[in-house]
mmCIF file of C-alpha atoms and ligand atoms in Angstrom:
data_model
loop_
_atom_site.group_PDB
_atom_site.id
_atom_site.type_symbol
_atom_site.label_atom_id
_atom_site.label_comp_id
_atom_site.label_asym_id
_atom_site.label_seq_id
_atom_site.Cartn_x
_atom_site.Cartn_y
_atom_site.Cartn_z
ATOM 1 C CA UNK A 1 108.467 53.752 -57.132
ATOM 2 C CA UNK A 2 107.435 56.983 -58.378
ATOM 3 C CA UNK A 3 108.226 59.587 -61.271
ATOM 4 C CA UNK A 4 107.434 63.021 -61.965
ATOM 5 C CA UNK A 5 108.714 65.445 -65.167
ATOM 6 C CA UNK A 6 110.325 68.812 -64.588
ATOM 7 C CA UNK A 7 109.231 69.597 -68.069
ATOM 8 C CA UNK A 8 109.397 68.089 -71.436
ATOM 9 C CA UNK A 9 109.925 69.638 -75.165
ATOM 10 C CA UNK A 10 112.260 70.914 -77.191
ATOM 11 C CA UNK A 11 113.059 73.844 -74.731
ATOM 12 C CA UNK A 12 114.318 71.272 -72.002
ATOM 13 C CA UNK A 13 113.700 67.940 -70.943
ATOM 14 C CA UNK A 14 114.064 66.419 -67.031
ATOM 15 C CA UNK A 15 112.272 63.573 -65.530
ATOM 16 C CA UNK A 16 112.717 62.519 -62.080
ATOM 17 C CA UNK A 17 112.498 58.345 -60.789
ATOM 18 C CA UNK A 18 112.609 57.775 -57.232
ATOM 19 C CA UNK A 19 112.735 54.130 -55.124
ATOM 20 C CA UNK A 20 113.210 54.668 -51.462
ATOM 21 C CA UNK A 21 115.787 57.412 -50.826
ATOM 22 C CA UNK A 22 117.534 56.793 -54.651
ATOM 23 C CA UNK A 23 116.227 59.699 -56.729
ATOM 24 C CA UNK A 24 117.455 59.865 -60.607
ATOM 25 C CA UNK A 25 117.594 62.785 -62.984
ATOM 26 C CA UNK A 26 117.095 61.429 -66.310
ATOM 27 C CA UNK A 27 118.503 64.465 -68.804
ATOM 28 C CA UNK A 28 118.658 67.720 -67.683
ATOM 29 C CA UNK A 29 118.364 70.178 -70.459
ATOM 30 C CA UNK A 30 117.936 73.388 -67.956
ATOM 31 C CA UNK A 31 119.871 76.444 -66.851
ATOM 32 C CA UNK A 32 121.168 75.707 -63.054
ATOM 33 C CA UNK A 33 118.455 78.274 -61.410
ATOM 34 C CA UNK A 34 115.601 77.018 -63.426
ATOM 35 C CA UNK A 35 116.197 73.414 -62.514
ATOM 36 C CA UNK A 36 116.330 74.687 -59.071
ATOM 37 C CA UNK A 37 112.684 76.098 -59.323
ATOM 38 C CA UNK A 38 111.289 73.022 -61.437
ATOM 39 C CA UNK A 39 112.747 71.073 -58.453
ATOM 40 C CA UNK A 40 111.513 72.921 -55.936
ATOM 41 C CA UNK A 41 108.018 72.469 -57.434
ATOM 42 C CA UNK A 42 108.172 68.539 -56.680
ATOM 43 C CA UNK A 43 109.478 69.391 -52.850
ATOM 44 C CA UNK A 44 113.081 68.236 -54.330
ATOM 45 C CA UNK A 45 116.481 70.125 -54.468
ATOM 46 C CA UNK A 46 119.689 69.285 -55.711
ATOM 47 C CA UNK A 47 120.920 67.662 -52.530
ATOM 48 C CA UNK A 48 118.076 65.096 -53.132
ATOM 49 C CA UNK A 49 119.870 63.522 -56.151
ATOM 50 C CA UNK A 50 121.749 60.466 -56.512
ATOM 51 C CA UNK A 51 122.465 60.900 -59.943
ATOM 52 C CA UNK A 52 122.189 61.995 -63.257
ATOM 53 C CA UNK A 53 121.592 60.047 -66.688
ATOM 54 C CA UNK A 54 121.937 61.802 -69.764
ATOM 55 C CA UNK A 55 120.012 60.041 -73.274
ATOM 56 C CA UNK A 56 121.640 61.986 -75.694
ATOM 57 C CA UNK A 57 124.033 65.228 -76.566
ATOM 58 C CA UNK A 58 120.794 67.241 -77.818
ATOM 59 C CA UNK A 59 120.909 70.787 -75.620
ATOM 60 C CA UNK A 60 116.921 70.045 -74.975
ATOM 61 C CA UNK A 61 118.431 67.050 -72.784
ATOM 62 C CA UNK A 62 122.519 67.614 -71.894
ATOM 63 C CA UNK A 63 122.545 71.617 -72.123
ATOM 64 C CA UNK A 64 121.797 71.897 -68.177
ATOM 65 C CA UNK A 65 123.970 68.352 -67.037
ATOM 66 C CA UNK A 66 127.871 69.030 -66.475
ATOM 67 C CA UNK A 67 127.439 72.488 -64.842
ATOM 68 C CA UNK A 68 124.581 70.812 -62.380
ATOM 69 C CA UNK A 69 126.160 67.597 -61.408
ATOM 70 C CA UNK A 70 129.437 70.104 -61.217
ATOM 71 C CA UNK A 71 128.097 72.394 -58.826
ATOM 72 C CA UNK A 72 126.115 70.057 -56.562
ATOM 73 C CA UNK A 73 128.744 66.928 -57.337
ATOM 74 C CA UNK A 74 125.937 64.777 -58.898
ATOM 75 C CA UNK A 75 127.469 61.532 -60.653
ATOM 76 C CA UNK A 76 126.615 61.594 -64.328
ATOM 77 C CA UNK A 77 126.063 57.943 -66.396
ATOM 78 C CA UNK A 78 126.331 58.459 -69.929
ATOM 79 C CA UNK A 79 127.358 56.820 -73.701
ATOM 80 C CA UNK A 80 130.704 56.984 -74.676
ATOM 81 C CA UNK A 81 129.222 59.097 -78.077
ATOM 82 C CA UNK A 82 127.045 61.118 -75.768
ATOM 83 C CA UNK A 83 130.154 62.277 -73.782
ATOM 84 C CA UNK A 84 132.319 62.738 -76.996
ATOM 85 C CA UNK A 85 129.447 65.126 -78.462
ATOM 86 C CA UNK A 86 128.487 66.582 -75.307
ATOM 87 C CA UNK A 87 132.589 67.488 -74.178
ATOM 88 C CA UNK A 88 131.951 71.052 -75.411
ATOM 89 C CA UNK A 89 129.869 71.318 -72.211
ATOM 90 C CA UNK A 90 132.225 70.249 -69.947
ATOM 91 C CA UNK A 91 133.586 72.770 -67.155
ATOM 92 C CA UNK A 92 137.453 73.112 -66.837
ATOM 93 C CA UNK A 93 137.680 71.709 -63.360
ATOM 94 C CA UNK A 94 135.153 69.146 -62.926
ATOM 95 C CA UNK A 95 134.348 67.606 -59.340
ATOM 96 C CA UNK A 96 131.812 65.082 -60.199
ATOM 97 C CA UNK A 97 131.975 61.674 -61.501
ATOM 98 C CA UNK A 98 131.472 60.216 -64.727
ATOM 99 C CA UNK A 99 130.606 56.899 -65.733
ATOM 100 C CA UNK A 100 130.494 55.393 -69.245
ATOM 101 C CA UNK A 101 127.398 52.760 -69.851
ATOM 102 C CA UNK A 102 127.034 50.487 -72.931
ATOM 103 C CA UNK A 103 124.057 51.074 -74.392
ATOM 104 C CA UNK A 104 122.787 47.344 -74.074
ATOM 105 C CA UNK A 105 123.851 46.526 -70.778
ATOM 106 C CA UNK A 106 121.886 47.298 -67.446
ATOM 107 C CA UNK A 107 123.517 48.386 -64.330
ATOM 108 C CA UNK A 108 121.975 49.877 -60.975
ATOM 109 C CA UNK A 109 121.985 52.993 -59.369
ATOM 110 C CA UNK A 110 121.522 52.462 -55.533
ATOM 111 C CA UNK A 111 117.855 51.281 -55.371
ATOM 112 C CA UNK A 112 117.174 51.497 -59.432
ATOM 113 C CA UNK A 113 117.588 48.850 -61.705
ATOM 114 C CA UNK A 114 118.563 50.733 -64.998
ATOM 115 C CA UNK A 115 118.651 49.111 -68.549
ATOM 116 C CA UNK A 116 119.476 50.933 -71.495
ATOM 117 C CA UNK A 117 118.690 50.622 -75.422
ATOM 118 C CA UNK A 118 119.828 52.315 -78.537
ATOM 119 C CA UNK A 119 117.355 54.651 -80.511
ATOM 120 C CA UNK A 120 117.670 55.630 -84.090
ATOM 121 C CA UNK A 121 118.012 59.208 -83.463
ATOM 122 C CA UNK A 122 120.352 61.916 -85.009
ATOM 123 C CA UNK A 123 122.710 61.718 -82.157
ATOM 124 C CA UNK A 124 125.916 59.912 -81.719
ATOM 125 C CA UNK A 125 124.706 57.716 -79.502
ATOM 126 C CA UNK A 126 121.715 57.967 -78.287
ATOM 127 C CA UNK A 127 119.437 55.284 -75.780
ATOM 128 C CA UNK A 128 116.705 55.472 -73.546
ATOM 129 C CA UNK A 129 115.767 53.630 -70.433
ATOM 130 C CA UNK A 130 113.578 51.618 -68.659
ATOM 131 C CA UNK A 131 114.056 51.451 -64.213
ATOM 132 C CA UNK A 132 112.923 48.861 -62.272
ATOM 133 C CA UNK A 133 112.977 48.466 -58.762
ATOM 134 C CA UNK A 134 112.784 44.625 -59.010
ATOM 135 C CA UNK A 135 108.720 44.505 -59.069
ATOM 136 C CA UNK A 136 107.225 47.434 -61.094
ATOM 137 C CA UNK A 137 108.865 49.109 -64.570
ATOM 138 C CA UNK A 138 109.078 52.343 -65.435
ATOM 139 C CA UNK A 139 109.855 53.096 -69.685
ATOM 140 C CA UNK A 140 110.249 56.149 -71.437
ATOM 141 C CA UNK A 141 110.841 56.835 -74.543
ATOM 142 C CA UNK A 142 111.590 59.819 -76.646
ATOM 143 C CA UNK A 143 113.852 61.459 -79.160
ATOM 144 C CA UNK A 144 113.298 58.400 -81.536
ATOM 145 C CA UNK A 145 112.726 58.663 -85.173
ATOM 146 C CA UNK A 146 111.011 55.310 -85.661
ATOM 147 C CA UNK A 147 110.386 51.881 -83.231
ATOM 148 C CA UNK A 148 112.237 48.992 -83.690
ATOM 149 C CA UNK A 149 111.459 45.260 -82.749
ATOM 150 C CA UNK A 150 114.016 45.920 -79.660
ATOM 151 C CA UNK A 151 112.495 49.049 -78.381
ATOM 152 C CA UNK A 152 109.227 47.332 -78.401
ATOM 153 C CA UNK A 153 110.429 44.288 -76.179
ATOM 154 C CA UNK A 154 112.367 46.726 -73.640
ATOM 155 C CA UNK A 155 109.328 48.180 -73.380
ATOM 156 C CA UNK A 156 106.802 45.753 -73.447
ATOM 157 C CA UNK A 157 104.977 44.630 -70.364
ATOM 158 C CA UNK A 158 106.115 48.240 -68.032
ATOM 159 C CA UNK A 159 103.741 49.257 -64.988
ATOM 160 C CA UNK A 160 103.743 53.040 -66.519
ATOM 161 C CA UNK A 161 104.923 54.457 -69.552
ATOM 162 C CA UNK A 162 106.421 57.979 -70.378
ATOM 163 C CA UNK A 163 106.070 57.914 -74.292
ATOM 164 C CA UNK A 164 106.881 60.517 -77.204
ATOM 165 C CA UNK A 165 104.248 62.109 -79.454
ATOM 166 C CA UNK A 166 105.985 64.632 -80.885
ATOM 167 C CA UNK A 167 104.217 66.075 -83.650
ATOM 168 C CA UNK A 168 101.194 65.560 -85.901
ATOM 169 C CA UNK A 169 101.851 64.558 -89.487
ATOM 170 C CA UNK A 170 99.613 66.774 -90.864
ATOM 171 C CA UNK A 171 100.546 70.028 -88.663
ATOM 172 C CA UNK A 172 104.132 69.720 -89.247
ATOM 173 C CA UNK A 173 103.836 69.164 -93.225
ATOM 174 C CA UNK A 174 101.412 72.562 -92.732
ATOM 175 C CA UNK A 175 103.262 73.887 -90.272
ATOM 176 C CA UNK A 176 105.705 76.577 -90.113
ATOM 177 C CA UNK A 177 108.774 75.037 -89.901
ATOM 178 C CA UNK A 178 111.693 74.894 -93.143
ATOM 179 C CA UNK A 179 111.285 71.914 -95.582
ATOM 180 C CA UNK A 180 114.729 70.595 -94.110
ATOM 181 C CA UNK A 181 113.082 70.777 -90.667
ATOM 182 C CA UNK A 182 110.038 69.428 -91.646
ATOM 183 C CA UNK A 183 112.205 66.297 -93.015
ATOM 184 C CA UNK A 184 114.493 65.995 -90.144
ATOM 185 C CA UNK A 185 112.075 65.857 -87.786
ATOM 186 C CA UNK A 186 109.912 62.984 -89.795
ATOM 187 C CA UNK A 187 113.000 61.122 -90.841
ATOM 188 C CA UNK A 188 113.999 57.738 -89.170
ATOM 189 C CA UNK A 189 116.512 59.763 -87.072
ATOM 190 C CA UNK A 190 114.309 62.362 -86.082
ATOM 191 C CA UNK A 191 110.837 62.027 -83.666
ATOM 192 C CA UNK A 192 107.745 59.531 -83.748
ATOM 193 C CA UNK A 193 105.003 61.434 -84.251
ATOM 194 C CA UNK A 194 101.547 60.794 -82.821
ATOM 195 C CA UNK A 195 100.539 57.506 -85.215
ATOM 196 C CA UNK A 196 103.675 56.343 -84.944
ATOM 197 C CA UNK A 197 103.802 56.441 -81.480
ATOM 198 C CA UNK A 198 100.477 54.797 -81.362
ATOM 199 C CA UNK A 199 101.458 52.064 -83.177
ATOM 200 C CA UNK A 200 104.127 51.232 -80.898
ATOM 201 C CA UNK A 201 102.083 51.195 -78.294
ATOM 202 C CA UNK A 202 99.394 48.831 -80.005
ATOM 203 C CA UNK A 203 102.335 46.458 -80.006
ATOM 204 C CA UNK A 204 103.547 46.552 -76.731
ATOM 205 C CA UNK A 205 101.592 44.023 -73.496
ATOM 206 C CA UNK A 206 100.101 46.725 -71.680
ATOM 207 C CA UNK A 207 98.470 44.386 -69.382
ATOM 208 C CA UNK A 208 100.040 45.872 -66.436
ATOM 209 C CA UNK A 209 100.120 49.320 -67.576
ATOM 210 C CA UNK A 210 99.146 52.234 -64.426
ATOM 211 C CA UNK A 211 100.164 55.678 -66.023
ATOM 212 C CA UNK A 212 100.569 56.250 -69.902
ATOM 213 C CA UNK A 213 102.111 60.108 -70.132
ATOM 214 C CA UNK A 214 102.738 62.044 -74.039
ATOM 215 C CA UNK A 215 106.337 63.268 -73.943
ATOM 216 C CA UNK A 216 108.018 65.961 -75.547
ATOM 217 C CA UNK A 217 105.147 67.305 -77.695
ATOM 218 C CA UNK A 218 106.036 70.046 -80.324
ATOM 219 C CA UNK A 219 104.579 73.202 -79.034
ATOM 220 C CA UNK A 220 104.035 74.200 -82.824
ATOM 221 C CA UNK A 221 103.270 70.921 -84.655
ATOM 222 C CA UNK A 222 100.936 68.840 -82.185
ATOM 223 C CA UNK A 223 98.340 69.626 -79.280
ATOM 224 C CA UNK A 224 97.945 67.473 -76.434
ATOM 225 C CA UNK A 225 94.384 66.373 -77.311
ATOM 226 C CA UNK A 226 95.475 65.078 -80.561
ATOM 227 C CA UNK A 227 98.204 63.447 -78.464
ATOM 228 C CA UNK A 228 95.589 61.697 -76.354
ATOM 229 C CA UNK A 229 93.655 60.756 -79.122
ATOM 230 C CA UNK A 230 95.681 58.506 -80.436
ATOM 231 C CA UNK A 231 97.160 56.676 -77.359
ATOM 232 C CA UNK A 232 93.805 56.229 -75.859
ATOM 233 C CA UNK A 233 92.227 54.855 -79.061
ATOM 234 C CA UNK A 234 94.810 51.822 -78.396
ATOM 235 C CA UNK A 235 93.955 51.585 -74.987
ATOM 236 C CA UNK A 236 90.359 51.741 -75.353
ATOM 237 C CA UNK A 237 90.564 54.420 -72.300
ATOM 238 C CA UNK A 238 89.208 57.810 -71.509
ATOM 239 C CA UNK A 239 91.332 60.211 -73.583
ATOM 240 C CA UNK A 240 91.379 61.750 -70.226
ATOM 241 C CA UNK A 241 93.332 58.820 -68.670
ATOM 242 C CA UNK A 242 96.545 59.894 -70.964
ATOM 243 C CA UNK A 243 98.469 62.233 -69.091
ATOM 244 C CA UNK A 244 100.459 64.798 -71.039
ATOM 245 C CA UNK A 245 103.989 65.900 -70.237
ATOM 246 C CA UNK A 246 104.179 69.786 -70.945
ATOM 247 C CA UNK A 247 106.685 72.520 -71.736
ATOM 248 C CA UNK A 248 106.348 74.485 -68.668
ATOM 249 C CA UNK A 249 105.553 72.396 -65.839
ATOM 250 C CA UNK A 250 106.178 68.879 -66.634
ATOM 251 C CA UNK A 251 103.685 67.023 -64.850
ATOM 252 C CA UNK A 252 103.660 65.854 -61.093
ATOM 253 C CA UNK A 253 104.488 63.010 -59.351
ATOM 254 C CA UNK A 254 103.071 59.667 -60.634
ATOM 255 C CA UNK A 255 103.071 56.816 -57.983
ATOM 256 C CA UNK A 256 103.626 53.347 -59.325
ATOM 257 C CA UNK A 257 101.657 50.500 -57.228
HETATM 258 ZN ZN1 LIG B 301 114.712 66.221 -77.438
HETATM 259 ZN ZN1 LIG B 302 117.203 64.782 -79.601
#
């Protein structure tokens, strides 16, 4: 199993999780020709795709999905509150399919195990994932105000991790966002900022961990060294080791052994 990211942030968010020929978009939250290009830079295209799962209605993650999967007829796997919110998006004549998931309840996608969980998150109803191809586990995590004792057992003993640090306390309180910004994002419904995310981790059994990578980093309220910091101070790794998922190119693929 591997993974890459077509690139992660509040601009647009796309990871990629392939076992054998099954190759899974997780979100797509990118206009149709600059998915194309972000594909193209992992050797992919559309054609490659077996399907589509969407986290949440948030345009960083479902503003690219229904016009994709429409033009290239990509199923889509979704909540029932992420399709409610997201309808707006929707294209008069669709030609894909859709299928509902429950948020605690895994199902497979060709090759991929797939099991969902509910975040707290300012979204209808919003989960995350961990794939499995039966042997090694893939989590990722992100757009999550706080953990919770359930995130930290679906995520707990994964072969590589894909996990948000999305600001820095201290830059965002200093920062130059509005004070109802600045609260939203720190609130339990909003992102889990660098400590936080830490401290998630410092729960989890890492024990078989092969690739950590910081997700959707705020390009005005963190930096990816303070990022690394904190992950590898849990790890007791090279700061080095902690791969970083940016804005603009994601990061490449990640083979898990
Ligand atoms: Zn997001
Ligand atoms: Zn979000």
């Amino acid at each position: 199993m591997r993974f890459a990211s077509l690139g992660s942030g509040s601009a647009g968010n796309g990871l990629i999780v392939e076992e054998g020929a099954t190759r899974l978009l997780l979100d797509c939250g990118f206009g149709l020709r600059d998915v194309a290009a972000r594909l193209d830079r992992l050797d992919l295209s559309a054609e490659n795709l077996s399907g589509i799962l969407v986290t949440h209605e948030h345009d960083d993650h479902a503003g690219g999905v229904f016009k994709f999967a429409n033009k290239y007829r990509i199923p889509v796997w979704l909540t029932h509150g992420t399709l409610t919110m997201a309808e707006r998006y929707l294209p008069s004549a669709s030609s894909f399919e859709m299928h509902l998931i429950d948020s605690h309840e895994t199902f497979a996608i060709q090759d991929i195990h797939i099991q969902p969980f509910p975040v707290p998150h300012d979204a209808r109803e919003p989960v995350q994932f961990t794939f499995s191809n039966g042997d090694r586990k893939l989590g990722v995590l992100t757009d999550t105000g706080t953990s919770t004792a359930h995130i930290e057992n679906m995520l707990s003993a994964c072969d590589a991790l894909v996990l948000e640090c999305n600001h820095d306390i201290d830059m965002l309180m200093n920062g130059p966002y509005a004070r109802p910004l600045k609260q939203r994002v720190n609130s339990r419904l909003g992102h889990l900022d660098n400590t936080s995310a830490a401290t998630l981790l410092s729960r989890l059994d890492n024990s078989r961990l092969q690739h950590i990578i910081a997700a959707h980093l705020s390009a005005k309220n963190n930096l990816p060294e303070l990022a690394r910091q904190a992950l590898s101070q849990v790890l007791c790794c090279d700061e080095d080791w902690i791969g970083i998922a940016d804005q603009v190119s994601g990061f490449d693929w990640r083979q898990i052994l």
